[in-house]
PDB file of C-alpha atoms in Angstrom:
ATOM      1  CA  MET A   1     -78.535  77.338  -0.235  1.00 97.00           C
ATOM      2  CA  ILE A   2     -82.297  76.718  -1.546  1.00 97.00           C
ATOM      3  CA  ASP A   3     -84.869  78.809  -0.260  1.00 94.00           C
ATOM      4  CA  GLY A   4     -88.309  79.939  -1.448  1.00 93.00           C
ATOM      5  CA  GLY A   5     -90.871  77.412  -1.731  1.00 93.00           C
ATOM      6  CA  ALA A   6     -91.134  73.878  -1.674  1.00 96.00           C
ATOM      7  CA  GLY A   7     -91.974  73.476  -5.842  1.00 97.00           C
ATOM      8  CA  ARG A   8     -89.078  76.015  -5.868  1.00 97.00           C
ATOM      9  CA  ALA A   9     -87.228  73.003  -3.854  1.00 98.00           C
ATOM     10  CA  ILE A  10     -87.888  70.467  -6.472  1.00 98.00           C
ATOM     11  CA  ALA A  11     -86.938  72.002  -9.705  1.00 98.00           C
ATOM     12  CA  ALA A  12     -83.249  72.957  -8.455  1.00 98.00           C
ATOM     13  CA  ILE A  13     -82.951  68.547  -8.111  1.00 98.00           C
ATOM     14  CA  PRO A  14     -81.920  68.113 -11.981  1.00 98.00           C
ATOM     15  CA  ALA A  15     -79.091  70.675 -11.414  1.00 98.00           C
ATOM     16  CA  LEU A  16     -77.257  69.324  -8.181  1.00 98.00           C
ATOM     17  CA  LEU A  17     -77.684  65.806  -8.880  1.00 98.00           C
ATOM     18  CA  LYS A  18     -76.124  66.956 -12.419  1.00 98.00           C
ATOM     19  CA  TYR A  19     -73.400  69.200 -10.331  1.00 98.00           C
ATOM     20  CA  ALA A  20     -73.037  65.868  -7.901  1.00 98.00           C
ATOM     21  CA  LYS A  21     -71.140  63.882 -10.697  1.00 97.00           C
ATOM     22  CA  LYS A  22     -68.345  66.308 -10.304  1.00 96.00           C
ATOM     23  CA  ASN A  23     -68.092  67.536  -7.255  1.00 96.00           C
ATOM     24  CA  ASP A  24     -68.786  65.119  -3.772  1.00 93.00           C
ATOM     25  CA  ASP A  25     -67.638  68.574  -1.296  1.00 93.00           C
ATOM     26  CA  PHE A  26     -70.750  70.236  -1.202  1.00 96.00           C
ATOM     27  CA  GLY A  27     -73.932  70.428   1.028  1.00 96.00           C
ATOM     28  CA  VAL A  28     -77.417  71.752   0.729  1.00 97.00           C
ATOM     29  CA  LEU A  29     -79.519  73.928   3.185  1.00 97.00           C
ATOM     30  CA  LEU A  30     -82.610  73.699   2.225  1.00 97.00           C
ATOM     31  CA  PRO A  31     -85.286  75.804   4.311  1.00 95.00           C
ATOM     32  CA  GLY A  32     -88.432  74.522   6.051  1.00 92.00           C
ATOM     33  CA  TRP A  33     -88.147  71.114   3.020  1.00 94.00           C
ATOM     34  CA  ASP A  34     -85.366  69.224   3.671  1.00 95.00           C
ATOM     35  CA  THR A  35     -87.584  65.954   3.507  1.00 96.00           C
ATOM     36  CA  ILE A  36     -88.257  66.776   0.483  1.00 97.00           C
ATOM     37  CA  TYR A  37     -84.990  65.175  -0.371  1.00 98.00           C
ATOM     38  CA  TRP A  38     -85.076  62.306   1.462  1.00 97.00           C
ATOM     39  CA  GLY A  39     -84.061  59.074  -0.482  1.00 97.00           C
ATOM     40  CA  ILE A  40     -81.878  60.650  -3.048  1.00 98.00           C
ATOM     41  CA  PRO A  41     -79.011  59.355  -2.293  1.00 97.00           C
ATOM     42  CA  GLU A  42     -77.204  61.927  -3.658  1.00 97.00           C
ATOM     43  CA  LEU A  43     -78.459  64.339  -1.661  1.00 98.00           C
ATOM     44  CA  GLN A  44     -79.838  62.997   1.461  1.00 97.00           C
ATOM     45  CA  ASP A  45     -77.271  63.310   3.831  1.00 96.00           C
ATOM     46  CA  LYS A  46     -75.980  66.096   2.265  1.00 97.00           C
ATOM     47  CA  THR A  47     -79.167  68.558   2.919  1.00 97.00           C
ATOM     48  CA  PHE A  48     -79.596  70.108   5.781  1.00 97.00           C
ATOM     49  CA  ASN A  49     -82.289  72.635   7.767  1.00 96.00           C
ATOM     50  CA  PRO A  50     -80.880  75.352   8.668  1.00 96.00           C
ATOM     51  CA  GLU A  51     -82.891  75.757  11.579  1.00 95.00           C
ATOM     52  CA  GLN A  52     -81.170  72.518  13.106  1.00 93.00           C
ATOM     53  CA  LYS A  53     -79.085  73.189  16.766  1.00 95.00           C
ATOM     54  CA  GLY A  54     -75.557  73.176  15.686  1.00 96.00           C
ATOM     55  CA  ILE A  55     -76.646  74.087  11.775  1.00 95.00           C
ATOM     56  CA  PHE A  56     -73.654  76.753  11.808  1.00 96.00           C
ATOM     57  CA  ASP A  57     -70.964  75.310  13.986  1.00 96.00           C
ATOM     58  CA  GLN A  58     -71.008  72.167  12.547  1.00 93.00           C
ATOM     59  CA  VAL A  59     -71.766  72.436   9.410  1.00 92.00           C
ATOM     60  CA  VAL A  60     -71.574  76.032   7.567  1.00 94.00           C
ATOM     61  CA  LEU A  61     -68.301  77.004   9.249  1.00 95.00           C
ATOM     62  CA  GLY A  62     -66.503  74.995   7.502  1.00 92.00           C
ATOM     63  CA  ALA A  63     -67.840  75.749   3.629  1.00 94.00           C
ATOM     64  CA  GLU A  64     -66.085  77.647   1.622  1.00 94.00           C
ATOM     65  CA  GLU A  65     -69.002  79.585   0.468  1.00 94.00           C
ATOM     66  CA  ILE A  66     -72.696  79.793   0.366  1.00 96.00           C
ATOM     67  CA  ILE A  67     -74.412  80.135  -2.873  1.00 95.00           C
ATOM     68  CA  SER A  68     -78.309  81.237  -2.966  1.00 96.00           C
ATOM     69  CA  PRO A  69     -78.662  80.767  -6.646  1.00 98.00           C
ATOM     70  CA  GLU A  70     -81.427  83.297  -7.612  1.00 98.00           C
ATOM     71  CA  PRO A  71     -83.659  82.275 -10.826  1.00 98.00           C
ATOM     72  CA  TYR A  72     -85.999  84.521 -11.203  1.00 98.00           C
ATOM     73  CA  ARG A  73     -83.279  86.625 -11.524  1.00 98.00           C
ATOM     74  CA  VAL A  74     -81.514  85.070 -14.647  1.00 98.00           C
ATOM     75  CA  PRO A  75     -82.198  87.381 -17.996  1.00 98.00           C
ATOM     76  CA  GLY A  76     -82.667  84.045 -19.426  1.00 98.00           C
ATOM     77  CA  TYR A  77     -86.131  82.817 -16.934  1.00 98.00           C
ATOM     78  CA  TYR A  78     -87.579  86.534 -17.471  1.00 98.00           C
ATOM     79  CA  LYS A  79     -87.232  86.406 -20.619  1.00 98.00           C
ATOM     80  CA  GLN A  80     -89.185  83.148 -21.458  1.00 97.00           C
ATOM     81  CA  GLU A  81     -85.783  81.564 -22.476  1.00 98.00           C
ATOM     82  CA  LYS A  82     -85.420  79.149 -19.918  1.00 98.00           C
ATOM     83  CA  SER A  83     -86.929  77.585 -17.192  1.00 98.00           C
ATOM     84  CA  LEU A  84     -86.852  77.341 -13.452  1.00 98.00           C
ATOM     85  CA  ALA A  85     -84.616  74.365 -13.687  1.00 98.00           C
ATOM     86  CA  GLU A  86     -82.505  75.643 -16.355  1.00 98.00           C
ATOM     87  CA  ALA A  87     -82.010  78.327 -14.869  1.00 98.00           C
ATOM     88  CA  PHE A  88     -80.961  76.639 -11.476  1.00 98.00           C
ATOM     89  CA  ASP A  89     -78.890  74.937 -13.986  1.00 98.00           C
ATOM     90  CA  TYR A  90     -77.117  77.885 -15.461  1.00 98.00           C
ATOM     91  CA  LEU A  91     -75.825  79.424 -11.502  1.00 98.00           C
ATOM     92  CA  ILE A  92     -75.412  75.684  -9.708  1.00 98.00           C
ATOM     93  CA  ASN A  93     -73.145  74.440 -12.896  1.00 98.00           C
ATOM     94  CA  ASN A  94     -72.053  77.815 -14.320  1.00 97.00           C
ATOM     95  CA  THR A  95     -73.789  76.547 -18.204  1.00 98.00           C
ATOM     96  CA  ASP A  96     -75.658  76.878 -21.023  1.00 97.00           C
ATOM     97  CA  ASP A  97     -76.626  73.870 -21.939  1.00 97.00           C
ATOM     98  CA  HIS A  98     -78.893  71.722 -19.998  1.00 98.00           C
ATOM     99  CA  SER A  99     -78.877  68.819 -23.237  1.00 97.00           C
ATOM    100  CA  ASP A 100     -77.839  67.070 -19.910  1.00 96.00           C
ATOM    101  CA  LEU A 101     -80.403  68.091 -17.077  1.00 97.00           C
ATOM    102  CA  GLY A 102     -82.392  65.336 -16.120  1.00 95.00           C
ATOM    103  CA  VAL A 103     -86.301  65.300 -14.465  1.00 95.00           C
ATOM    104  CA  PRO A 104     -86.738  66.005 -10.549  1.00 97.00           C
ATOM    105  CA  VAL A 105     -85.842  62.872  -8.944  1.00 96.00           C
ATOM    106  CA  LEU A 106     -88.319  61.522  -5.739  1.00 98.00           C
ATOM    107  CA  LYS A 107     -88.372  59.110  -3.662  1.00 98.00           C
ATOM    108  CA  THR A 108     -90.654  57.537  -1.411  1.00 98.00           C
ATOM    109  CA  SER A 109     -90.726  54.679   0.768  1.00 97.00           C
ATOM    110  CA  LYS A 110     -92.136  51.023   0.864  1.00 98.00           C
ATOM    111  CA  MET A 111     -94.122  52.539   3.905  1.00 98.00           C
ATOM    112  CA  GLU A 112     -95.592  56.000   2.588  1.00 97.00           C
ATOM    113  CA  GLU A 113     -96.012  53.903  -0.426  1.00 98.00           C
ATOM    114  CA  VAL A 114     -98.723  51.013   1.245  1.00 98.00           C
ATOM    115  CA  ASN A 115    -100.122  54.395   3.026  1.00 97.00           C
ATOM    116  CA  ALA A 116    -100.921  56.115  -0.056  1.00 98.00           C
ATOM    117  CA  ALA A 117    -102.078  52.456  -1.253  1.00 98.00           C
ATOM    118  CA  GLY A 118    -105.028  52.219   1.386  1.00 97.00           C
ATOM    119  CA  MET A 119    -106.100  55.972   0.883  1.00 97.00           C
ATOM    120  CA  ILE A 120    -106.039  55.343  -2.952  1.00 97.00           C
ATOM    121  CA  LEU A 121    -108.628  52.377  -1.873  1.00 98.00           C
ATOM    122  CA  ASP A 122    -110.427  54.577   0.438  1.00 97.00           C
ATOM    123  CA  VAL A 123    -111.468  56.858  -2.129  1.00 98.00           C
ATOM    124  CA  LYS A 124    -112.291  53.940  -4.805  1.00 97.00           C
ATOM    125  CA  ASN A 125    -114.859  52.689  -1.994  1.00 98.00           C
ATOM    126  CA  GLN A 126    -115.937  56.035  -1.434  1.00 97.00           C
ATOM    127  CA  GLN A 127    -116.547  57.386  -4.738  1.00 98.00           C
ATOM    128  CA  LYS A 128    -116.901  54.926  -6.810  1.00 98.00           C
ATOM    129  CA  LYS A 129    -115.568  55.126  -9.774  1.00 98.00           C
ATOM    130  CA  GLN A 130    -111.956  53.176 -11.391  1.00 97.00           C
ATOM    131  CA  THR A 131    -109.662  56.397 -11.972  1.00 98.00           C
ATOM    132  CA  THR A 132    -108.423  58.627  -9.884  1.00 98.00           C
ATOM    133  CA  ILE A 133    -107.326  62.280  -9.840  1.00 98.00           C
ATOM    134  CA  VAL A 134    -105.481  64.298  -7.427  1.00 98.00           C
ATOM    135  CA  ILE A 135    -106.393  67.754  -7.456  1.00 98.00           C
ATOM    136  CA  GLN A 136    -104.129  70.958  -6.672  1.00 98.00           C
ATOM    137  CA  PRO A 137    -106.264  74.447  -6.926  1.00 98.00           C
ATOM    138  CA  PHE A 138    -104.857  76.769  -4.886  1.00 97.00           C
ATOM    139  CA  GLY A 139    -100.924  77.586  -4.522  1.00 94.00           C
ATOM    140  CA  ARG A 140     -98.887  79.059  -2.055  1.00 90.00           C
ATOM    141  CA  SER A 141     -99.207  82.380  -2.425  1.00 93.00           C
ATOM    142  CA  ALA A 142    -103.276  81.408  -1.916  1.00 95.00           C
ATOM    143  CA  GLN A 143    -104.629  83.723   1.330  1.00 94.00           C
ATOM    144  CA  LYS A 144    -108.078  82.914   3.514  1.00 92.00           C
ATOM    145  CA  HIS A 145    -109.448  86.373   3.919  1.00 91.00           C
ATOM    146  CA  PRO A 146    -110.848  86.907   7.171  1.00 90.00           C
ATOM    147  CA  THR A 147    -114.356  87.322   5.198  1.00 91.00           C
ATOM    148  CA  GLY A 148    -113.741  83.433   4.173  1.00 88.00           C
ATOM    149  CA  ALA A 149    -112.969  84.238   0.275  1.00 92.00           C
ATOM    150  CA  ILE A 150    -109.877  82.680  -0.998  1.00 96.00           C
ATOM    151  CA  VAL A 151    -107.645  85.237  -2.855  1.00 96.00           C
ATOM    152  CA  ASP A 152    -104.232  84.753  -4.570  1.00 96.00           C
ATOM    153  CA  GLU A 153    -103.699  87.838  -5.172  1.00 95.00           C
ATOM    154  CA  SER A 154    -100.296  86.394  -8.047  1.00 96.00           C
ATOM    155  CA  SER A 155    -103.558  84.653  -9.980  1.00 97.00           C
ATOM    156  CA  ARG A 156    -101.990  81.107  -9.868  1.00 97.00           C
ATOM    157  CA  SER A 157    -104.569  79.403  -7.762  1.00 98.00           C
ATOM    158  CA  LEU A 158    -107.717  78.786  -9.498  1.00 98.00           C
ATOM    159  CA  ASP A 159    -110.269  81.805  -8.423  1.00 97.00           C
ATOM    160  CA  PRO A 160    -112.713  79.535  -5.892  1.00 97.00           C
ATOM    161  CA  GLN A 161    -116.169  79.763  -7.968  1.00 97.00           C
ATOM    162  CA  SER A 162    -114.054  78.227 -10.984  1.00 98.00           C
ATOM    163  CA  TYR A 163    -113.177  75.285  -9.397  1.00 98.00           C
ATOM    164  CA  LEU A 164    -115.901  74.165  -7.699  1.00 98.00           C
ATOM    165  CA  LYS A 165    -117.166  74.102 -11.170  1.00 98.00           C
ATOM    166  CA  LEU A 166    -114.409  71.881 -12.375  1.00 98.00           C
ATOM    167  CA  VAL A 167    -114.807  69.762 -10.107  1.00 98.00           C
ATOM    168  CA  LYS A 168    -118.246  69.111  -9.862  1.00 98.00           C
ATOM    169  CA  LYS A 169    -118.463  67.737 -13.499  1.00 98.00           C
ATOM    170  CA  LEU A 170    -114.731  65.765 -13.149  1.00 98.00           C
ATOM    171  CA  ALA A 171    -116.120  64.283 -10.142  1.00 98.00           C
ATOM    172  CA  THR A 172    -119.057  62.600 -12.322  1.00 98.00           C
ATOM    173  CA  LYS A 173    -116.142  60.908 -13.810  1.00 98.00           C
ATOM    174  CA  TYR A 174    -112.948  60.828 -11.664  1.00 98.00           C
ATOM    175  CA  ASN A 175    -112.600  59.927  -8.141  1.00 98.00           C
ATOM    176  CA  LEU A 176    -111.242  62.971  -6.665  1.00 98.00           C
ATOM    177  CA  ILE A 177    -108.227  63.599  -3.945  1.00 98.00           C
ATOM    178  CA  LEU A 178    -108.158  67.550  -3.385  1.00 98.00           C
ATOM    179  CA  MET A 179    -104.497  68.593  -2.155  1.00 98.00           C
ATOM    180  CA  ALA A 180    -104.786  71.720   0.058  1.00 96.00           C
ATOM    181  CA  GLU A 181    -103.902  72.939   3.453  1.00 92.00           C
ATOM    182  CA  GLN A 182    -106.433  72.876   6.246  1.00 92.00           C
ATOM    183  CA  ASN A 183    -108.420  76.262   6.184  1.00 92.00           C
ATOM    184  CA  PHE A 184    -109.296  76.061   1.637  1.00 94.00           C
ATOM    185  CA  HIS A 185    -111.607  73.192   2.796  1.00 95.00           C
ATOM    186  CA  MET A 186    -114.953  74.687   1.156  1.00 95.00           C
ATOM    187  CA  PRO A 187    -117.686  73.375   2.431  1.00 94.00           C
ATOM    188  CA  GLU A 188    -119.329  73.710  -1.100  1.00 96.00           C
ATOM    189  CA  ASP A 189    -116.922  70.764  -1.999  1.00 97.00           C
ATOM    190  CA  THR A 190    -118.594  67.732  -1.613  1.00 97.00           C
ATOM    191  CA  TYR A 191    -116.942  66.294  -4.336  1.00 98.00           C
ATOM    192  CA  THR A 192    -113.310  65.176  -3.135  1.00 98.00           C
ATOM    193  CA  MET A 193    -111.482  63.659  -0.368  1.00 98.00           C
ATOM    194  CA  LYS A 194    -109.445  65.811   1.886  1.00 97.00           C
ATOM    195  CA  PRO A 195    -106.365  63.726   3.485  1.00 95.00           C
ATOM    196  CA  ASN A 196    -105.210  65.917   6.291  1.00 90.00           C
ATOM    197  CA  SER A 197    -101.532  64.911   4.844  1.00 90.00           C
ATOM    198  CA  ASP A 198     -97.733  66.515   5.457  1.00 93.00           C
ATOM    199  CA  LEU A 199     -96.384  67.614   2.386  1.00 94.00           C
ATOM    200  CA  ARG A 200     -93.910  64.494   2.196  1.00 96.00           C
ATOM    201  CA  MET A 201     -96.828  62.357   1.742  1.00 96.00           C
ATOM    202  CA  TRP A 202     -98.078  64.459  -1.075  1.00 98.00           C
ATOM    203  CA  ILE A 203     -95.439  62.288  -3.066  1.00 98.00           C
ATOM    204  CA  PRO A 204     -96.213  59.216  -2.331  1.00 98.00           C
ATOM    205  CA  PHE A 205    -100.530  59.998  -2.917  1.00 98.00           C
ATOM    206  CA  ILE A 206     -99.812  62.028  -6.452  1.00 98.00           C
ATOM    207  CA  ASP A 207     -97.657  58.435  -7.342  1.00 98.00           C
ATOM    208  CA  ALA A 208    -100.217  55.925  -6.683  1.00 98.00           C
ATOM    209  CA  ALA A 209    -102.962  58.281  -7.891  1.00 98.00           C
ATOM    210  CA  ASP A 210    -104.000  57.846 -11.769  1.00 98.00           C
ATOM    211  CA  TYR A 211    -103.974  61.692 -12.605  1.00 98.00           C
ATOM    212  CA  PHE A 212    -103.166  65.068 -11.617  1.00 98.00           C
ATOM    213  CA  VAL A 213    -104.942  68.669 -11.990  1.00 98.00           C
ATOM    214  CA  GLY A 214    -103.368  71.329 -10.331  1.00 98.00           C
ATOM    215  CA  VAL A 215    -101.687  74.687 -10.907  1.00 98.00           C
ATOM    216  CA  ASP A 216     -98.455  76.714 -10.070  1.00 97.00           C
ATOM    217  CA  SER A 217     -97.207  74.545  -7.027  1.00 97.00           C
ATOM    218  CA  VAL A 218     -95.429  72.215  -5.774  1.00 98.00           C
ATOM    219  CA  GLY A 219     -98.194  69.614  -6.424  1.00 98.00           C
ATOM    220  CA  GLN A 220     -97.333  69.672 -10.313  1.00 98.00           C
ATOM    221  CA  HIS A 221     -93.278  68.750  -9.252  1.00 98.00           C
ATOM    222  CA  MET A 222     -94.293  66.323  -7.420  1.00 98.00           C
ATOM    223  CA  ALA A 223     -96.287  64.504 -10.298  1.00 98.00           C
ATOM    224  CA  MET A 224     -93.239  65.689 -12.836  1.00 98.00           C
ATOM    225  CA  ALA A 225     -90.934  63.628 -10.572  1.00 98.00           C
ATOM    226  CA  MET A 226     -93.213  61.203 -10.181  1.00 98.00           C
ATOM    227  CA  GLY A 227     -94.204  60.356 -14.238  1.00 97.00           C
ATOM    228  CA  LYS A 228     -97.628  60.870 -13.513  1.00 98.00           C
ATOM    229  CA  PRO A 229     -99.596  61.961 -17.129  1.00 98.00           C
ATOM    230  CA  GLY A 230    -101.423  65.906 -15.609  1.00 98.00           C
ATOM    231  CA  THR A 231    -102.724  68.887 -16.951  1.00 98.00           C
ATOM    232  CA  VAL A 232    -102.116  72.272 -15.111  1.00 98.00           C
ATOM    233  CA  ILE A 233    -103.727  75.405 -15.348  1.00 98.00           C
ATOM    234  CA  VAL A 234    -101.033  77.933 -15.519  1.00 98.00           C
ATOM    235  CA  GLY A 235    -102.678  81.840 -14.205  1.00 97.00           C
ATOM    236  CA  SER A 236     -99.875  84.971 -14.674  1.00 97.00           C
ATOM    237  CA  THR A 237     -96.938  82.534 -14.431  1.00 97.00           C
ATOM    238  CA  PHE A 238     -95.671  81.458 -18.196  1.00 97.00           C
ATOM    239  CA  ALA A 239     -95.252  77.334 -18.910  1.00 97.00           C
ATOM    240  CA  ILE A 240     -91.758  77.600 -20.306  1.00 97.00           C
ATOM    241  CA  ASN A 241     -90.708  79.358 -16.610  1.00 98.00           C
ATOM    242  CA  THR A 242     -92.965  77.968 -14.063  1.00 97.00           C
ATOM    243  CA  THR A 243     -94.053  73.766 -15.386  1.00 97.00           C
ATOM    244  CA  TYR A 244     -93.150  71.150 -18.083  1.00 98.00           C
ATOM    245  CA  PRO A 245     -95.410  72.011 -21.425  1.00 97.00           C
ATOM    246  CA  ASN A 246     -93.446  69.211 -22.990  1.00 96.00           C
ATOM    247  CA  HIS A 247     -94.801  66.237 -20.054  1.00 97.00           C
ATOM    248  CA  PHE A 248     -97.773  68.120 -19.332  1.00 98.00           C
ATOM    249  CA  ASN A 249    -101.556  69.451 -20.254  1.00 98.00           C
ATOM    250  CA  ILE A 250    -101.282  73.221 -20.136  1.00 98.00           C
ATOM    251  CA  VAL A 251    -104.709  74.785 -20.372  1.00 98.00           C
ATOM    252  CA  GLU A 252    -104.401  78.478 -19.938  1.00 96.00           C
ATOM    253  CA  LYS A 253    -106.894  81.891 -20.195  1.00 95.00           C
ATOM    254  CA  LYS A 254    -106.568  83.165 -24.095  1.00 91.00           C
ATOM    255  CA  ALA A 255    -105.247  86.819 -22.689  1.00 92.00           C
ATOM    256  CA  ILE A 256    -102.487  88.777 -22.826  1.00 94.00           C
ATOM    257  CA  LYS A 257    -100.457  88.524 -19.944  1.00 96.00           C
ATOM    258  CA  LYS A 258     -97.783  90.665 -18.149  1.00 97.00           C
ATOM    259  CA  TYR A 259     -94.931  89.070 -16.571  1.00 97.00           C
ATOM    260  CA  SER A 260     -94.284  89.500 -12.796  1.00 97.00           C
ATOM    261  CA  PRO A 261     -91.114  90.810 -12.021  1.00 97.00           C
ATOM    262  CA  ILE A 262     -90.568  87.918  -8.635  1.00 93.00           C
ATOM    263  CA  ARG A 263     -87.732  89.153  -6.452  1.00 95.00           C
ATOM    264  CA  ILE A 264     -87.355  91.619  -7.938  1.00 97.00           C
ATOM    265  CA  SER A 265     -89.012  94.453  -8.182  1.00 97.00           C
ATOM    266  CA  GLY A 266     -91.869  94.632  -5.559  1.00 96.00           C
ATOM    267  CA  LEU A 267     -93.722  97.365  -6.720  1.00 97.00           C
ATOM    268  CA  GLU A 268     -94.075  95.954 -10.449  1.00 97.00           C
ATOM    269  CA  GLY A 269     -94.952  92.770  -9.939  1.00 97.00           C
ATOM    270  CA  HIS A 270     -97.426  93.773  -7.081  1.00 97.00           C
ATOM    271  CA  LEU A 271     -98.796  96.420 -10.990  1.00 98.00           C
ATOM    272  CA  ALA A 272     -97.941  92.878 -13.201  1.00 98.00           C
ATOM    273  CA  ASP A 273    -100.683  91.098 -10.349  1.00 97.00           C
ATOM    274  CA  ARG A 274    -103.283  93.937 -11.443  1.00 97.00           C
ATOM    275  CA  LEU A 275    -103.368  93.902 -15.018  1.00 97.00           C
ATOM    276  CA  ASN A 276    -103.559  89.824 -14.694  1.00 97.00           C
ATOM    277  CA  ASP A 277    -106.121  89.706 -11.691  1.00 96.00           C
ATOM    278  CA  THR A 278    -108.811  87.978 -13.956  1.00 96.00           C
ATOM    279  CA  LEU A 279    -106.443  85.265 -15.447  1.00 97.00           C
ATOM    280  CA  MET A 280    -107.911  82.374 -13.257  1.00 98.00           C
ATOM    281  CA  ASP A 281    -111.527  83.385 -13.320  1.00 97.00           C
ATOM    282  CA  PHE A 282    -112.633  81.054 -15.426  1.00 97.00           C
ATOM    283  CA  ASN A 283    -116.451  81.388 -16.931  1.00 97.00           C
ATOM    284  CA  ASP A 284    -119.021  78.391 -17.842  1.00 98.00           C
ATOM    285  CA  ASP A 285    -117.881  77.780 -21.184  1.00 97.00           C
ATOM    286  CA  GLU A 286    -113.798  78.285 -19.902  1.00 97.00           C
ATOM    287  CA  VAL A 287    -114.517  75.576 -17.544  1.00 98.00           C
ATOM    288  CA  ASN A 288    -116.581  72.907 -20.087  1.00 98.00           C
ATOM    289  CA  THR A 289    -112.629  73.594 -22.103  1.00 98.00           C
ATOM    290  CA  ILE A 290    -110.751  72.883 -19.164  1.00 98.00           C
ATOM    291  CA  TYR A 291    -113.593  69.753 -17.863  1.00 98.00           C
ATOM    292  CA  THR A 292    -112.767  68.340 -21.909  1.00 98.00           C
ATOM    293  CA  SER A 293    -109.326  69.136 -22.207  1.00 98.00           C
ATOM    294  CA  ILE A 294    -108.492  66.727 -19.054  1.00 98.00           C
ATOM    295  CA  VAL A 295    -111.062  64.236 -20.016  1.00 98.00           C
ATOM    296  CA  LYS A 296    -109.734  64.064 -23.410  1.00 98.00           C
ATOM    297  CA  ASP A 297    -105.501  63.959 -21.861  1.00 98.00           C
ATOM    298  CA  ILE A 298    -106.768  60.679 -19.343  1.00 98.00           C
ATOM    299  CA  GLU A 299    -108.444  58.664 -22.231  1.00 98.00           C
ATOM    300  CA  LYS A 300    -105.341  59.030 -24.216  1.00 97.00           C
ATOM    301  CA  LYS A 301    -102.460  58.850 -21.101  1.00 97.00           C
ATOM    302  CA  VAL A 302    -103.928  56.531 -18.346  1.00 97.00           C
ATOM    303  CA  LYS A 303    -103.644  52.632 -19.004  1.00 86.00           C
TER     304      LYS A 303
END
């Protein structure tokens, strides 16, 4: 049973594929995100949403054991020695040898690809630039406050004003598509196309774009799975844990951060969040540095 956010579901794919090479008699319970595994031959028919009617009687009762791997409780993870994918490998395949661990794999259908190509054509016609970026500034931990403010207590999401400064600069050179839930669409953001799409369609959208800019959330895992270059802006979490430093351009504030022991201690996590509170707030000079880093990476990697 792989619970948690959609990013965790994608990060678990390499370990599950590794397990499938030697084991056939297994299933995967994936609450909320089972469609992400559609099209993956080794996993599609073995993956079930536990909220599906009849799943308990028809699938769960026949299992010898239910395993709920929790990577955040692996010492190698919270000591910044393992990535999320490697922690899943440690738990699912009972190994510290990750040399044969692949990268996440996601599959799209022809219709999804055609729809994504149409969306890219629309944004190019509207914004008139050559290169297209999908940008995800807010993670699942971000919330819309009754006052209208967007706040992420875990400091994984960009501060809204920092986002607006960055996206204004990016819009001078690139077509921009905002990956965000509708309640996070800000009226001040006149720089991005804002498609209303379900989570799965963002896989072909990111694949059809030229580049990805995001934070510690599901979009960067999708970009990795589709082999898309990108920049990941890291706040309170650690790049070695949550993203792919060997693939992405990593940007983070030059400041001391404290690990938040998620799913181990709620109080310690809250106290860590207080110390990390401004890690995703960037001043004008810092935004300029992020912008320059993105431009250089695009010039290097996007043909």
